PDB file of C-alpha atoms and ligand atoms in Angstrom:
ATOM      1  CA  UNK B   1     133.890 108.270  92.456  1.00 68.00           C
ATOM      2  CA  UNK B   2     136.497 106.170  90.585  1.00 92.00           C
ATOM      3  CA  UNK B   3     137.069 103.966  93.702  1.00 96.00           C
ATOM      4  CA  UNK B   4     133.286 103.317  94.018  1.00 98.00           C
ATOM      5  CA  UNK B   5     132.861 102.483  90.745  1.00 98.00           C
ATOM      6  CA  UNK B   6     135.742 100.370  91.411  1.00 97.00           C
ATOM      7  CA  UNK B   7     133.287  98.485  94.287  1.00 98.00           C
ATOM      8  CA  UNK B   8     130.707  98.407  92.275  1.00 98.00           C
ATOM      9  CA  UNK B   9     132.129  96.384  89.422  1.00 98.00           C
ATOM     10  CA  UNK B  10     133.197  94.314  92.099  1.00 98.00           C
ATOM     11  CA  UNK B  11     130.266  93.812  93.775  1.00 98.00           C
ATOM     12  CA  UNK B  12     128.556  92.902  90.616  1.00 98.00           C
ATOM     13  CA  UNK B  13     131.439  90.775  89.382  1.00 97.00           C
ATOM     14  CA  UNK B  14     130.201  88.670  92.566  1.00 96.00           C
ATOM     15  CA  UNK B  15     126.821  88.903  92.486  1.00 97.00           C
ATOM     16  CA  UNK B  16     124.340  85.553  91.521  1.00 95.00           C
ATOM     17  CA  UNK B  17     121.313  88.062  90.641  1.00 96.00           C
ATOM     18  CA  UNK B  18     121.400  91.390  89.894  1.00 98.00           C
ATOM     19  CA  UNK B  19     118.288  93.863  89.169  1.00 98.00           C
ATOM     20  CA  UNK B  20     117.940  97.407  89.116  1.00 98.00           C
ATOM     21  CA  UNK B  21     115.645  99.764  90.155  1.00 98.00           C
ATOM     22  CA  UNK B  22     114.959 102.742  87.266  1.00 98.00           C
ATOM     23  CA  UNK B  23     113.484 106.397  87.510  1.00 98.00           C
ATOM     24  CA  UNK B  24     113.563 109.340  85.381  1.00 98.00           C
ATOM     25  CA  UNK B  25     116.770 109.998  85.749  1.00 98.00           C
ATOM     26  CA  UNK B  26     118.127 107.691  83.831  1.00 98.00           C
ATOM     27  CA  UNK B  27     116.479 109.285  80.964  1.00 98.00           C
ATOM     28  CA  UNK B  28     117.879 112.875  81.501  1.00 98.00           C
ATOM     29  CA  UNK B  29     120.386 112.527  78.993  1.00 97.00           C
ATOM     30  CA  UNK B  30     117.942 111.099  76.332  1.00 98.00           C
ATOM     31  CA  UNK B  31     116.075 114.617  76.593  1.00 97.00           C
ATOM     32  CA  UNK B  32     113.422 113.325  78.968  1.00 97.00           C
ATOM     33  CA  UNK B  33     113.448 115.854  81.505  1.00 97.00           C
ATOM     34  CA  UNK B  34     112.569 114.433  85.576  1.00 97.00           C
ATOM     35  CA  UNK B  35     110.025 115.004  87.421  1.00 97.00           C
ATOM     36  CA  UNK B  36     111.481 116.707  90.749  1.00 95.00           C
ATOM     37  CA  UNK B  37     114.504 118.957  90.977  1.00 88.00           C
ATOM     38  CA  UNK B  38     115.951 121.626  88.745  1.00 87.00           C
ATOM     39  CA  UNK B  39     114.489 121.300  85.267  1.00 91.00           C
ATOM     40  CA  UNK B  40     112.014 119.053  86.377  1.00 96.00           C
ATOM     41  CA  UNK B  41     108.335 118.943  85.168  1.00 96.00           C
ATOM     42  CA  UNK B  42     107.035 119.937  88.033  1.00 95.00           C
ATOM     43  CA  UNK B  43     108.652 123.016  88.289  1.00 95.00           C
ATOM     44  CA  UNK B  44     107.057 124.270  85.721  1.00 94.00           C
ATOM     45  CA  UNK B  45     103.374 122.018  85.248  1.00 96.00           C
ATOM     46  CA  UNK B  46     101.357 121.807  88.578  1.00 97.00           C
ATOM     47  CA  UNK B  47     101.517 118.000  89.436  1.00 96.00           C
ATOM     48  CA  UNK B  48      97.990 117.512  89.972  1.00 97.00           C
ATOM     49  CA  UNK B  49      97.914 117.344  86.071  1.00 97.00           C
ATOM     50  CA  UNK B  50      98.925 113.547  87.206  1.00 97.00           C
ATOM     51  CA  UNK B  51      96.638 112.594  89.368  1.00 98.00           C
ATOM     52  CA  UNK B  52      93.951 110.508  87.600  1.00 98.00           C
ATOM     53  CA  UNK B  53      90.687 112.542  89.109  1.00 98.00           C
ATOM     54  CA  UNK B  54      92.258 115.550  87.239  1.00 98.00           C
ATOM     55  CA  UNK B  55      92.496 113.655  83.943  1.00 98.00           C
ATOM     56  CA  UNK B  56      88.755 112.445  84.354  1.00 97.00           C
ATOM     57  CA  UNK B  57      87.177 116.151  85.014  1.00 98.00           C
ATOM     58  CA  UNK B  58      88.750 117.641  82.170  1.00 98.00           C
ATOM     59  CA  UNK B  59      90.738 114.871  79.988  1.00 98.00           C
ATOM     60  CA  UNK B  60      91.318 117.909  77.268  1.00 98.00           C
ATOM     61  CA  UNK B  61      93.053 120.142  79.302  1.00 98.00           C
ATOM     62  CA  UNK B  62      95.604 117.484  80.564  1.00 98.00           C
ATOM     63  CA  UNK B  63      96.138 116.368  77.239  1.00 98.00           C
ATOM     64  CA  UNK B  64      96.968 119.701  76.122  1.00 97.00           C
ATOM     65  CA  UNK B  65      99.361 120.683  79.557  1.00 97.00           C
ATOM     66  CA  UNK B  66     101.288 117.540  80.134  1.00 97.00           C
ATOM     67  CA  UNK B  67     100.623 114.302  77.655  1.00 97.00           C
ATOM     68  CA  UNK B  68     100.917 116.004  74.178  1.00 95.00           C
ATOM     69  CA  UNK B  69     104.738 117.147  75.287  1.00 93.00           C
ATOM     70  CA  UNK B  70     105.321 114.135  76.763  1.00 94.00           C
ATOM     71  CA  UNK B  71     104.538 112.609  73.321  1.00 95.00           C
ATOM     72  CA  UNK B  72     106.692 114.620  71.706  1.00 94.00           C
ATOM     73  CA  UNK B  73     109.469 114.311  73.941  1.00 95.00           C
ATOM     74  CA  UNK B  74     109.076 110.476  74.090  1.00 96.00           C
ATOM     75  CA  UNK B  75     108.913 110.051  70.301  1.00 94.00           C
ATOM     76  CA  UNK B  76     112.169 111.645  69.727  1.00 96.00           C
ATOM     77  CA  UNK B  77     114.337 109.938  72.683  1.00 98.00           C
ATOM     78  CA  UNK B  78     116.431 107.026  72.444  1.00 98.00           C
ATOM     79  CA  UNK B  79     118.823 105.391  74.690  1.00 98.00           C
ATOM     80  CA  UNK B  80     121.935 106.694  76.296  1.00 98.00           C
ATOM     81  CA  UNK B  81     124.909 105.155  78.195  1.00 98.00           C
ATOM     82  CA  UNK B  82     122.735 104.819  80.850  1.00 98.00           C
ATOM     83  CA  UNK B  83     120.348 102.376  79.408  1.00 98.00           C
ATOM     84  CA  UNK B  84     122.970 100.996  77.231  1.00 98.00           C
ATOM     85  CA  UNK B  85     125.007 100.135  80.184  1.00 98.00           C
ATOM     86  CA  UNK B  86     122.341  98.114  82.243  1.00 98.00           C
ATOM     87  CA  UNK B  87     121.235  96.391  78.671  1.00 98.00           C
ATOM     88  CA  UNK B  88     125.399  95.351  78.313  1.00 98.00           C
ATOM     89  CA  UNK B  89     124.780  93.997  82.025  1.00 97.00           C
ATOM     90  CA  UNK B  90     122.112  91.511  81.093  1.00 97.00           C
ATOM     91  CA  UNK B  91     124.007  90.705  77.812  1.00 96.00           C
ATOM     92  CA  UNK B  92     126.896  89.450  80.309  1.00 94.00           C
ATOM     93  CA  UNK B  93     124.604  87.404  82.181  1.00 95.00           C
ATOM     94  CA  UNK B  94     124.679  89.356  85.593  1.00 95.00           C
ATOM     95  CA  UNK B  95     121.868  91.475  85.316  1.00 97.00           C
ATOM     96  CA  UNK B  96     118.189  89.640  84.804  1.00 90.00           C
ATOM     97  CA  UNK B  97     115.504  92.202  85.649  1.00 98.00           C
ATOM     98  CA  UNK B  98     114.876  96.306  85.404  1.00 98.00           C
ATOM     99  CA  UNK B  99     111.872  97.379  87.523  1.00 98.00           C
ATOM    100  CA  UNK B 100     111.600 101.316  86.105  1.00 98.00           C
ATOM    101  CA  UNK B 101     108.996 103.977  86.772  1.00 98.00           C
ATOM    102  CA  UNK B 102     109.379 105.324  83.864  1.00 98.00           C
ATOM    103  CA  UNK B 103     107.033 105.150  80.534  1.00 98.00           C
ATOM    104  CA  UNK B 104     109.341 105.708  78.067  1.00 98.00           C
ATOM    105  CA  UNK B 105     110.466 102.537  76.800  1.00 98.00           C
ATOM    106  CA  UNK B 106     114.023 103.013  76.141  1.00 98.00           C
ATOM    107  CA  UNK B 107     115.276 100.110  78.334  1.00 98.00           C
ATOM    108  CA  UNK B 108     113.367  97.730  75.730  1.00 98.00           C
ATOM    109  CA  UNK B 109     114.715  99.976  72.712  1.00 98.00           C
ATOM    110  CA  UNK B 110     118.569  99.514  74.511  1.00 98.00           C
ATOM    111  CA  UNK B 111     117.858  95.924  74.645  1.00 98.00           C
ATOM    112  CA  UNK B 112     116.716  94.436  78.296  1.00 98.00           C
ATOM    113  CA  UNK B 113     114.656  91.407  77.788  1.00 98.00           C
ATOM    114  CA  UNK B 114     112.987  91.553  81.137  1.00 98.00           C
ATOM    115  CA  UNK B 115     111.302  94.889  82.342  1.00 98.00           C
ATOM    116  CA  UNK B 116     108.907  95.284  84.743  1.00 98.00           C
ATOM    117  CA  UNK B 117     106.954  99.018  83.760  1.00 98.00           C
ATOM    118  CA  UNK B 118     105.517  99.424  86.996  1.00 98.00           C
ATOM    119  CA  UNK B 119     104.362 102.710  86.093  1.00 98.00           C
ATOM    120  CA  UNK B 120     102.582 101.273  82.670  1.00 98.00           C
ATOM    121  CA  UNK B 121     103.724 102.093  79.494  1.00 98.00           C
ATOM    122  CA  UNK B 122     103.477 105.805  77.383  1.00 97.00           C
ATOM    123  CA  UNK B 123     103.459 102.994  74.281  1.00 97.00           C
ATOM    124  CA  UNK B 124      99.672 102.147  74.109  1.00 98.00           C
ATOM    125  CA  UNK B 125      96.519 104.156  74.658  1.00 98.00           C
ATOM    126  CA  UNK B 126      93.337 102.865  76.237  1.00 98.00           C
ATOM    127  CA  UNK B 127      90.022 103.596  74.956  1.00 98.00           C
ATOM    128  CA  UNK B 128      87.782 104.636  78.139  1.00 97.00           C
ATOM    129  CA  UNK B 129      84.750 103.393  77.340  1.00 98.00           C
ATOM    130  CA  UNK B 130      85.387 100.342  74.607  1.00 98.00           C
ATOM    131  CA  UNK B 131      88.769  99.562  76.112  1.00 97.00           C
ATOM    132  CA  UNK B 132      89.933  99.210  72.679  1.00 97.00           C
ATOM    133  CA  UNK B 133      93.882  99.676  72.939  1.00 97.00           C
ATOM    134  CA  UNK B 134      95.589 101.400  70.086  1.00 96.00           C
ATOM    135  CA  UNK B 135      99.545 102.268  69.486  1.00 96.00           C
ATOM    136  CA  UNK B 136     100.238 105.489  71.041  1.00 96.00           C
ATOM    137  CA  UNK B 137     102.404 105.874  67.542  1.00 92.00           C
ATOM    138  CA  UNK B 138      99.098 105.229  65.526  1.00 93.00           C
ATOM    139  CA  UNK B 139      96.933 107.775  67.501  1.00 92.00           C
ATOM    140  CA  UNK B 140      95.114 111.024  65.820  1.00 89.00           C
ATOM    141  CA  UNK B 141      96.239 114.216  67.802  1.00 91.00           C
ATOM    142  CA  UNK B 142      94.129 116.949  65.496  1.00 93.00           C
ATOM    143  CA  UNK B 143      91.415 116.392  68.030  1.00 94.00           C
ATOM    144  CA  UNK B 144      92.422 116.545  71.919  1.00 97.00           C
ATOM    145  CA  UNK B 145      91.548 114.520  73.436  1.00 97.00           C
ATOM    146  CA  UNK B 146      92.122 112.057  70.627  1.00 97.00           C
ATOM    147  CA  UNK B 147      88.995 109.624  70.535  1.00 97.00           C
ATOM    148  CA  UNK B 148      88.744 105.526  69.759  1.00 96.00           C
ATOM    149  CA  UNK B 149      86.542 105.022  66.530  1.00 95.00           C
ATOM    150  CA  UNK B 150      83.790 104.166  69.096  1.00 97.00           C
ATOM    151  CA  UNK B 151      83.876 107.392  70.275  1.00 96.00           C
ATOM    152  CA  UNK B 152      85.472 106.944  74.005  1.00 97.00           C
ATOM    153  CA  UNK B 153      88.217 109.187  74.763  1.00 98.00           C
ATOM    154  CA  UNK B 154      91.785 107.749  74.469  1.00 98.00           C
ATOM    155  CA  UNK B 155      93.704 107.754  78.075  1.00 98.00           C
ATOM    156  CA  UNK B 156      97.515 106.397  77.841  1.00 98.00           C
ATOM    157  CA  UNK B 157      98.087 102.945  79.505  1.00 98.00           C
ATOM    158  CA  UNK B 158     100.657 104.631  82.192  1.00 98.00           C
ATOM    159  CA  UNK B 159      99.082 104.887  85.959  1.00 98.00           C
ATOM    160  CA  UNK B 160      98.549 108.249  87.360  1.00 98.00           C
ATOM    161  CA  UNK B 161      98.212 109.366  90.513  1.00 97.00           C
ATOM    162  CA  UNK B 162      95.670 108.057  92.669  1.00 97.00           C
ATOM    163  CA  UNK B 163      95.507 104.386  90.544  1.00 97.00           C
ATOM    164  CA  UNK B 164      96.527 101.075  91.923  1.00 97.00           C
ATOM    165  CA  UNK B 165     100.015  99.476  90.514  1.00 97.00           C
ATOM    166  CA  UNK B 166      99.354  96.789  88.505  1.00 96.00           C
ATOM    167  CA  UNK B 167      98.740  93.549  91.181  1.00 97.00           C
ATOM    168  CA  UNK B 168     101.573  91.750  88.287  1.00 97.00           C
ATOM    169  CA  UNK B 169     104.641  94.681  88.290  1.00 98.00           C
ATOM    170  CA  UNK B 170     103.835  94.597  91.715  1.00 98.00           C
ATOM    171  CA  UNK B 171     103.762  91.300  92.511  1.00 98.00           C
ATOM    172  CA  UNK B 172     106.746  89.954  90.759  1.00 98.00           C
ATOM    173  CA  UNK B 173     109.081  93.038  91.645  1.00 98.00           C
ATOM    174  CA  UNK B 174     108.418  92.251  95.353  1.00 98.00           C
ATOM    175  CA  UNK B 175     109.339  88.984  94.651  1.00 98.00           C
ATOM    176  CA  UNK B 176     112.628  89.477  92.216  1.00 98.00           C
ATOM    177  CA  UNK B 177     113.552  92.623  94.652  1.00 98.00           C
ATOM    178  CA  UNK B 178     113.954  90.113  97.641  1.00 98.00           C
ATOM    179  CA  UNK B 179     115.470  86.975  95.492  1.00 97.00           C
ATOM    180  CA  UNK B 180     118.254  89.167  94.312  1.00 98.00           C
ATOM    181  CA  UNK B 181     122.055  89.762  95.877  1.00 96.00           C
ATOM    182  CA  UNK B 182     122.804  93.386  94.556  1.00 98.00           C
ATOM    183  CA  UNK B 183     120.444  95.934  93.119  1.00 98.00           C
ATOM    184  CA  UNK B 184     121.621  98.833  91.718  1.00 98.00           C
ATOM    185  CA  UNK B 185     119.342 101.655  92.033  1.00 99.00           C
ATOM    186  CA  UNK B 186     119.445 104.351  89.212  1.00 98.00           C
ATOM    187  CA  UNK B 187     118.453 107.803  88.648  1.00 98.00           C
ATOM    188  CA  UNK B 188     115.275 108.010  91.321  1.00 98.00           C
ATOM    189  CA  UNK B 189     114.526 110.326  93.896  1.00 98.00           C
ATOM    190  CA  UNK B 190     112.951 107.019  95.950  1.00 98.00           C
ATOM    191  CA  UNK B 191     109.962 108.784  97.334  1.00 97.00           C
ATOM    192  CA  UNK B 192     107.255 107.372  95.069  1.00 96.00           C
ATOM    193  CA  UNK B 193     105.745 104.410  97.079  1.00 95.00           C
ATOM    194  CA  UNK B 194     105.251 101.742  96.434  1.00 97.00           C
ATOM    195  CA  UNK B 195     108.251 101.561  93.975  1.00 98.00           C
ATOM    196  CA  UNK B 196     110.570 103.076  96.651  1.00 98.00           C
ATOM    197  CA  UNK B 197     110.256 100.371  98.963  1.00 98.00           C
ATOM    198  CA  UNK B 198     111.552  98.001  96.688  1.00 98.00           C
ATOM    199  CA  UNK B 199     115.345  98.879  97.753  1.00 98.00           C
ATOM    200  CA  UNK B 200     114.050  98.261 101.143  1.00 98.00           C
ATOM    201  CA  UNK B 201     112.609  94.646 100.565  1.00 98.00           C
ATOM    202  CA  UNK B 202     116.049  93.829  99.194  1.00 98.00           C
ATOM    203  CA  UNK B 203     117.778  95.417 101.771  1.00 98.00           C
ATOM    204  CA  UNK B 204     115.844  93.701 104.722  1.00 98.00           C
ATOM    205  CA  UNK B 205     116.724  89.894 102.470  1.00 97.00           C
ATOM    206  CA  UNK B 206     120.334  90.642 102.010  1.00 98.00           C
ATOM    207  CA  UNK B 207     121.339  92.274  99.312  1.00 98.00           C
ATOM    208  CA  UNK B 208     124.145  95.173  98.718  1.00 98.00           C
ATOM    209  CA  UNK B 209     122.223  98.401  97.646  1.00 98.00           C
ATOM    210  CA  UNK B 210     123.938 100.552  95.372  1.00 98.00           C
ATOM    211  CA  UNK B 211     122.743 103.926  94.187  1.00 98.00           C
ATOM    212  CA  UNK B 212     123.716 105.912  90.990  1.00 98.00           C
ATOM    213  CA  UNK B 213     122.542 109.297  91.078  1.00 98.00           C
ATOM    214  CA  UNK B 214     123.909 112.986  91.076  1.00 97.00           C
ATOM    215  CA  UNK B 215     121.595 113.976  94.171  1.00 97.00           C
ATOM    216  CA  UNK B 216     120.856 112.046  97.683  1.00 98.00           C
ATOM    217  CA  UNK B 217     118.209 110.576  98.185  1.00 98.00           C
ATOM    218  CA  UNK B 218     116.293 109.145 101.583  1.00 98.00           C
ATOM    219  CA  UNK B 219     117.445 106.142 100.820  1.00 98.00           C
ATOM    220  CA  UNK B 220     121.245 107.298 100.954  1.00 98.00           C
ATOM    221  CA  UNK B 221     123.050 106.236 103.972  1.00 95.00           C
ATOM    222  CA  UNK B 222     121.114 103.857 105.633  1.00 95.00           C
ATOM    223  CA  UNK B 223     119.152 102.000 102.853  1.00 98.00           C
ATOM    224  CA  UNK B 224     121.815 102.109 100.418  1.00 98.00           C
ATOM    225  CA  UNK B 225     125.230 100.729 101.003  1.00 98.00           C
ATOM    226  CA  UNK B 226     127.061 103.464  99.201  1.00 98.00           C
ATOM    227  CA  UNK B 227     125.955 106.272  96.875  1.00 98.00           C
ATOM    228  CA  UNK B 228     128.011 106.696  93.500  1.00 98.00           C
ATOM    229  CA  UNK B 229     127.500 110.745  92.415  1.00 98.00           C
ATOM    230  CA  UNK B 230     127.259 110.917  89.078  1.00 97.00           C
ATOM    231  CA  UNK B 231     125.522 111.229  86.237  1.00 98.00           C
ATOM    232  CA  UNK B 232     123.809 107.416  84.804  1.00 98.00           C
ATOM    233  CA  UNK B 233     125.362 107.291  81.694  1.00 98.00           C
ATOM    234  CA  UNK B 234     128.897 108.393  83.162  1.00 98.00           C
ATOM    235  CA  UNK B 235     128.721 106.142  86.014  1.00 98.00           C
ATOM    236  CA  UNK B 236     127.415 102.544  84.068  1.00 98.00           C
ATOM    237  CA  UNK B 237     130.295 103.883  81.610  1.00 98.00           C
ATOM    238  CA  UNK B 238     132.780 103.281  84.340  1.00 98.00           C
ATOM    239  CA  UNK B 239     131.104  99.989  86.227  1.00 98.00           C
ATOM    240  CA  UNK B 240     130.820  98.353  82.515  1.00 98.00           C
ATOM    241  CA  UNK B 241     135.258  99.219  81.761  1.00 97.00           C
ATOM    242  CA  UNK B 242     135.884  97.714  85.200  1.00 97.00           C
ATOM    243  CA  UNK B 243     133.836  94.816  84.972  1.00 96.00           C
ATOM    244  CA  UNK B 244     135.025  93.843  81.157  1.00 94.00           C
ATOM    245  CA  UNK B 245     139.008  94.566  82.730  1.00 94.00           C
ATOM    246  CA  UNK B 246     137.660  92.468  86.160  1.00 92.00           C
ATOM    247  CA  UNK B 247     136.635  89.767  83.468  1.00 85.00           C
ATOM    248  CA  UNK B 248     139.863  89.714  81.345  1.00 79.00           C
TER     249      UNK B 248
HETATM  250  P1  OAD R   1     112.158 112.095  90.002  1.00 65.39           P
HETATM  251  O1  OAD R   1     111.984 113.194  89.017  1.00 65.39           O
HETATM  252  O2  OAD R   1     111.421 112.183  91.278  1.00 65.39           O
HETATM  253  O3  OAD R   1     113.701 111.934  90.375  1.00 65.39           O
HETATM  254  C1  OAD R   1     114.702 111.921  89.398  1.00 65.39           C
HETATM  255  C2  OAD R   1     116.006 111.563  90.054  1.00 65.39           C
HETATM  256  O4  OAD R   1     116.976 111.443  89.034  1.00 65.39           O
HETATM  257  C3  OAD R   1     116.518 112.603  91.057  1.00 65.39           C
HETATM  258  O5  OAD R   1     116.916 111.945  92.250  1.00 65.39           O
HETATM  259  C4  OAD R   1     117.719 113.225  90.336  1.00 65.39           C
HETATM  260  O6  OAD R   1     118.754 113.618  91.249  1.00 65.39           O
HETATM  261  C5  OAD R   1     118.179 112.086  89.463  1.00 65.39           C
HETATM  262  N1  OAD R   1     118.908 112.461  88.228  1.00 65.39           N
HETATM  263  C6  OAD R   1     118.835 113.604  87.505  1.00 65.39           C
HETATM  264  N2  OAD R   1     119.641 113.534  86.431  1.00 65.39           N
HETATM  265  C7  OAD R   1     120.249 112.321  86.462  1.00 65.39           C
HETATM  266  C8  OAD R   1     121.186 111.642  85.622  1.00 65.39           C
HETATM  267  N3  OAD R   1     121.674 112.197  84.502  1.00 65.39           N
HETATM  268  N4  OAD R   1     121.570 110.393  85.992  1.00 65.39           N
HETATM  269  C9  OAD R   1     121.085 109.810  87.105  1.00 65.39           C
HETATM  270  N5  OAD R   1     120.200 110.398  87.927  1.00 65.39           N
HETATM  271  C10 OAD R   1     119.772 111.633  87.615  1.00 65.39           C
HETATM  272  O7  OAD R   1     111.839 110.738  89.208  1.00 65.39           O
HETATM  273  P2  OAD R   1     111.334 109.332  89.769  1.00 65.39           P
HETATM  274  O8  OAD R   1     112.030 108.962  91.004  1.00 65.39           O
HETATM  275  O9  OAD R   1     111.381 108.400  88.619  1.00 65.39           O
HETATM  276  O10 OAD R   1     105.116 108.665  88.705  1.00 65.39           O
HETATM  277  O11 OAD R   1     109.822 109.671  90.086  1.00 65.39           O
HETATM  278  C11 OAD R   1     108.983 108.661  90.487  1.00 65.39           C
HETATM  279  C12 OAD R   1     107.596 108.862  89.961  1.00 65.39           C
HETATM  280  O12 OAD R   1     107.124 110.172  90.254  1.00 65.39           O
HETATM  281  C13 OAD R   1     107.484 108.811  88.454  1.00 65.39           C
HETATM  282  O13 OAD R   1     107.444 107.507  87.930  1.00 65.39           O
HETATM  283  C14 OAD R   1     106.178 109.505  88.209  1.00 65.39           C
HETATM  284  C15 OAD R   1     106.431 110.697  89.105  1.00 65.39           C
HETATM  285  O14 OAD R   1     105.343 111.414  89.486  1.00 65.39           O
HETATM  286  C16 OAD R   1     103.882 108.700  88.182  1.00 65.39           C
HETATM  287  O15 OAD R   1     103.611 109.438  87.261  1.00 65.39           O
HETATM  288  C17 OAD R   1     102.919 107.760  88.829  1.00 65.39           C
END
């Protein structure tokens, strides 16, 4: 792992652009559990409770299974190494964009100026039938589902299954995914499309793929230029030292 990490600082060190590609499991360590895997939500919440026609028969009932704990768990995370470590990236000018799938805001909260949420954002709520939005912070959970003054039902502002990406996230991380020279790709399982194919648009315009993740991934071995098996916080641990010593 060490001489990887080694390549990695390296590669980065050398790099004009630099953007990586986020999933959940870059927010294991903040006690945001994944979605696939061992631990993962799935194992233990059917993931239907995702898809958006579930949410519209019965919005109570997936309030109550899967958003209310993902509220909770949310409210109490905050960054680790992980997210640090990709924030200290931008701060030494190599790194300029993080595309994540994840909700949770904690790439903001480390400090990343530029963050594509291209599966929304857990932060604001969305009144169905005023469109009113309100701070997911500010909302009234005695009544699931919680309700807008108007009386609407409040829905968060992340997509679910079965709901188009934003035509913006989706747009611009097409774009930044094939303008940049290395993109680091953290703590997914790369089998959510369309954000998985992002590593490939890169790929296919030239740049180094680099993965950081405990597990393989489809991507690993022939998308991906190397794999580095670790753990996200670990790993940008390492890359960050050897990039600082790189830069005397
Ligand atoms: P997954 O839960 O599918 O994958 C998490 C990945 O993180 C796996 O490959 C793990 O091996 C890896 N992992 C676990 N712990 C780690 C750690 N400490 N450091 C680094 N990696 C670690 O999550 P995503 O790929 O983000 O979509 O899932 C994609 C989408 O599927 C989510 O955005 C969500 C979900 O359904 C929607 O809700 C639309």
């Amino acid at each position: 792992m060490n001489e990887l990490i080694k390549k990695a600082a390296k590669d980065i060190a050398g790099a004009r652009s630099v953007v990586a590609l986020t999933g959940a499991g870059i927010s294991v360590d903040s006690g945001i559990p994944p979605f696939r895997g061992k631990g993962g939500v799935w194992e233990k919440i059917d993931p239907d409770y995702a898809d958006i026609d579930r949410f519209m028969r019965d919005p109570a009932d997936v309030w109550n299974v899967l958003i209310k704990d993902m509220k909770e768990l949310i409210d109490r995370a905050t960054p680790n190494d992980g997210h640090k470590g990709l924030a200290t990236l931008e701060e030494l000018g190599k790194l300029h964009t993080v595309i994540t799938q994840n909700v949770d805001g904690l790439h903001q909260m480390a400090g990343n100026k530029d963050v594509i949420e291209f599966h929304g954002s857990f932060a604001w709520q969305r009144c169905m039938a005023c469109e009113k939005k309100c701070k997911t912070s500010d909302i009234d959970l005695s009544e699931i589902p919680p309700r807008c003054e108007c009386g609407g039902i409040y829905r968060p502002e992340v997509i679910f299954f079965g709901e188009m990406i934003p035509h913006d996230a989706l747009f611009r991380s097409r774009e930044i995914a094939s303008q940049c020279d290395v993109m680091l790709v953290v703590g997914t399982s790369a089998i959510v499309h369309p954000a998985a194919i992002m590593p490939v648009v890169a790929k296919q315009s030239g740049a180094k793929i680099i993965e950081i993740n405990p597990e393989r991934t489809p991507l690993t071995g022939n998308t991906s230029d190397y794999l580095i098996m670790g753990k996200a916080g670990q790993v940008m641990n390492g890359i960050i030292d050897e990039l600082k010593r790189l830069n005397g």
